[in-house]
Each structure stands twice: as structure tokens, then as C-alpha cells.
Amino acid sequence: MSKKIAVLPGDGIGPEIMAEARKVLDCLRDDYGVALETEHALIGGAAYDATATPFPEATLNLCRQADAVLLGAVGGPRWEALDYSVRPERGLLGLRSELELFANLRPAILYPQLAAASSLKPEVVSGLDIMIIRELTGGIYFGKPRGVHKNEQGERVGVNTLIYSETEIRRIAKIAFDIARHRNKRVCSIDKANVLECTELWRQVVVETHKDYPDVALSHMYVDNAAMQLVRAPKQFDVMLTDNLFGDILSDCAAMLTGSIGMLPSASLDKNGKGMYEPIHGSAPDIAGRGIANPLATILSLAMMLRYTFNDAANADRIERAVQQALEEGHRTSDIYSAHTIKVDTAGMGDAVVAAIRGQE
Ligand code: NAD
């Protein structure tokens, strides 16, 4: 039976990069018989302009019905003066919470062809392949009490609460161990168990969960050391398991190791493996409408969708190999361009990937 993908292009470069992911989808459907159907909906600023809300009911209903969601990006200066409650970003946050997407998967991969684009030495990062698994719906970003109030002395006091239940920790740890099983079978759990009791519990529950995964090696690292190790010797990591706050910071740090934000996909999954897939970058208003954005993060998000929601590793591999081949052939959008390579626009990069898929056995 055909699976349904809700396609939400969003704002800025969103529609441009989504058009290239569509080409890849069409190619898989036409040439390899992959049974996926798509339906488009509005989100973010585009939705606000059309319906006065960044997150229309119709979009939520489509996303609930669909088997997976593919999102471009939201936001832009046009909507920055709006009230916070109707800003484009509310659409994205609403979707994450309505669909209960608690597991955020952010791979940081540096293709050897792009080693020179990283700010670190090529030998430190070439071949880098880390998967950061971040808890997305709990921890200090949601814990209560929170806010700013006045104490008895009349001084303002700010409060946020770091809180995790065993259930929340166990479910994200299981995802990390399951994913590690399909990679290099190593999980490094990040905490600050020497200072924060909540993360001491995090470590205990991760150790308990690990008993069901004797084939996966588990290590632990304090977050300050992890930040240092990410820039000192990042290739030591396979899967990094983190809470919401630490993952937010470490995943951006890992992203920069790879040189361009235009290359990195992400997934956010619910407890049944249904997911929302999106590039990690934003709507890039500075280059929107010029046809020069890099579509590879979105195309690689589609590959993640096939792998994690549709359990179709063969076609996920097919897309990832084609991206690698397009890079190997020298195709580069301007964000990753260097001397002796071929500068292509957004559509040119999409075409190169499709041609590489068609050229495969
Ligand atoms: P951004 O990621 O949009 O852009 C940062 C820089 O990277 C820009 O110079 C941009 O041109 C470049 N860039 C981004 N994606 C690229 C691509 N695919 N190819 C080539 N270059 C690319 O971040 P920003 O400028 O801080 O934010 C712009 C808007 O996007 C804001 O409204 C912000 O709120 C929103 N945003 C949305 C998301 C999302 O939808 N998930 C994430 C981050 C930011």
C-alpha cells in the first residue's frame, strides 16, 4: 500500500529546496517503484499570509494522517514584527509538540570531498560520521516551575527546572541503542552527573536500559568534556545520546565541523517511528528566490525518512550514494564551492543527484 508524505515547503528557500527533493522522490517512484504519495500543505509565514495562522488546522490534520512529514524551513524578516503567538516558528514548534516528536536525530557527516570546507584540519574531520540523538520534548526547556519573579527582597529571580522521568530517559536511550545497532555499535551518553542529580538519574537509567543491548558498547562523558572532544577528536564518536539542552548546543557544534549548514538533514520521531524530516538550516532569506540554495540537506532528509520511518534502507542508501557521487563528480552549490569544482545552482544539484540515482545498478 502506498505511504503518504505530508510535504510542507514553508518559507524563503523552503519551496526551492523542496522542489529538488520532489525530483528525487519522483525518480524513486518512477524508476524503482517506491510507493509514496505526497500532499502539500502550508506552514510558517506562507500559512500566516494565506490563513492568518502559521499552523492551520488543515496542516495539522494532514500531518496526523500522513505516515511522515517533510519540511523545508520557516521564517523570515517579513514576519518578524508579528506577535510571538503567530510567528512562523510557532508552526514548527506546534507541529513538534502536537505530533509528540521526542527523539531528534541529527547526523553530522563530512563527506571526504568536502573536507576542506570544515573549520578544522581535514585529517581531523575527513570521513566524520556522528549521530547525535537529542531528547526533544522534556528537560529544562519544558520543566516547571519556570519564569522570572521577585523574591522577598524585591530582587528579580529567574528560574528554570531540569526534570526528567525514568520513562522519558528510557525511551530516548532505547532509540540511541537501536540506532547504534545499525551503525558502529557505540553509544556515548552525555551528562553532568557530577553536579546535577537529574543527570545522575539519566546515567543510571541509560545503564539499566543498556542491559538489553549487550552488543552495543556504552560509555559516558561529562558535557564539558564532550564539547572539548567534539573539536579535538570528533571521529571518536559514533552515537551521542543527550538531553534536550546539551543536545541543542552539541549538535550545532557538530554541525559546524562539517563545513556547511546546507548539507545536514535531521529527523524528529515519535514513539511509533513516525517522523518529521527537515534540513537543520533555516529559510535563508538572504539567498531566497535566487535559485542558489543547497538542496542536499533536504534530499538527505528524505533518505532519513526512508531509513527510519519506512524501513527502506536500500533506497535510503541509494539516495546517499547518489549525493556522494554528485559531490565526487565535482558538483557544488555556492556554499560548498571551491576551486576546481563545478558550480551549479539549486536545480543543477537536484538534477545531478537524480542522474546519479538513475546511473546506479
Ligand atoms: P539560516 O539557516 O536560514 O541561514 C544561515 C546562513 O546559512 C545564511 O547565510 C544562509 O544563506 C545560509 N544557508 C542556510 N541554508 C542554506 C542552504 N540550503 N544553502 C546555502 N546556504 C544556506 O539561519 P538564519 O539566517 O539565522 O535564519 C533565517 C530564518 O530562518 C529566521 O526567520 C529563522 O527564525 C528561521 N529558521 C528556521 C529554522 C527551521 O525552519 N527549522 C531553523 C533555523 C532558523
XYZ file of N, CA and C in Angstrom, residues 11-14 16-17 72-77 261-262 281-290 292-294:
81
model
N 8.863 28.627 4.000
C 9.209 29.992 3.559
C 10.626 30.066 2.980
N 10.941 31.252 2.439
C 12.302 31.525 1.970
C 12.744 30.504 0.937
N 13.882 29.858 1.190
C 14.381 28.847 0.241
C 13.601 27.540 0.341
N 12.672 27.436 1.306
C 11.925 26.184 1.502
C 11.361 25.601 0.211
N 12.184 26.168 -2.845
C 13.235 25.867 -3.841
C 13.914 24.524 -3.541
N 14.250 24.304 -2.281
C 14.937 23.056 -1.938
C 13.959 21.872 -1.973
N 10.466 22.031 4.706
C 11.574 22.842 4.194
C 12.140 23.707 5.309
N 11.637 24.903 5.449
C 12.081 25.786 6.532
C 11.029 26.872 6.698
N 11.019 27.490 7.884
C 10.047 28.569 8.105
C 10.744 29.833 8.597
N 10.074 30.951 8.412
C 10.560 32.209 8.974
C 11.120 33.164 7.944
N 11.359 34.393 8.428
C 11.938 35.406 7.563
C 11.606 36.787 8.082
N 12.329 37.791 7.619
C 12.158 39.151 8.147
C 10.753 39.711 7.969
N 26.070 24.276 6.545
C 24.757 24.005 7.119
C 23.805 23.462 6.040
N 24.143 23.692 4.781
C 23.286 23.245 3.680
C 23.369 21.755 3.391
N 19.054 23.701 8.561
C 19.165 25.138 8.340
C 17.790 25.805 8.321
N 17.801 27.145 8.317
C 16.559 27.913 8.275
C 16.177 28.286 6.856
N 15.383 29.347 6.739
C 14.807 29.704 5.440
C 15.733 30.585 4.595
N 16.914 30.900 5.130
C 17.963 31.641 4.396
C 17.394 32.791 3.565
N 16.760 33.763 4.206
C 16.156 34.855 3.434
C 17.169 35.619 2.588
N 18.441 35.598 3.019
C 19.467 36.344 2.263
C 19.696 35.792 0.863
N 19.360 34.518 0.628
C 19.567 33.953 -0.714
C 18.263 33.446 -1.342
N 17.149 33.627 -0.650
C 15.868 33.101 -1.151
C 15.509 33.721 -2.495
N 14.956 32.910 -3.390
C 14.487 33.404 -4.682
C 15.579 33.486 -5.736
N 16.818 33.178 -5.370
C 17.914 33.286 -6.326
C 18.299 31.942 -6.944
N 19.992 29.502 -5.660
C 21.372 29.064 -5.412
C 21.513 28.239 -4.132
N 20.396 28.014 -3.426
C 20.480 27.262 -2.159
C 20.914 25.827 -2.409
N 21.569 25.268 -1.419
C 21.995 23.871 -1.490
C 20.807 22.976 -1.089
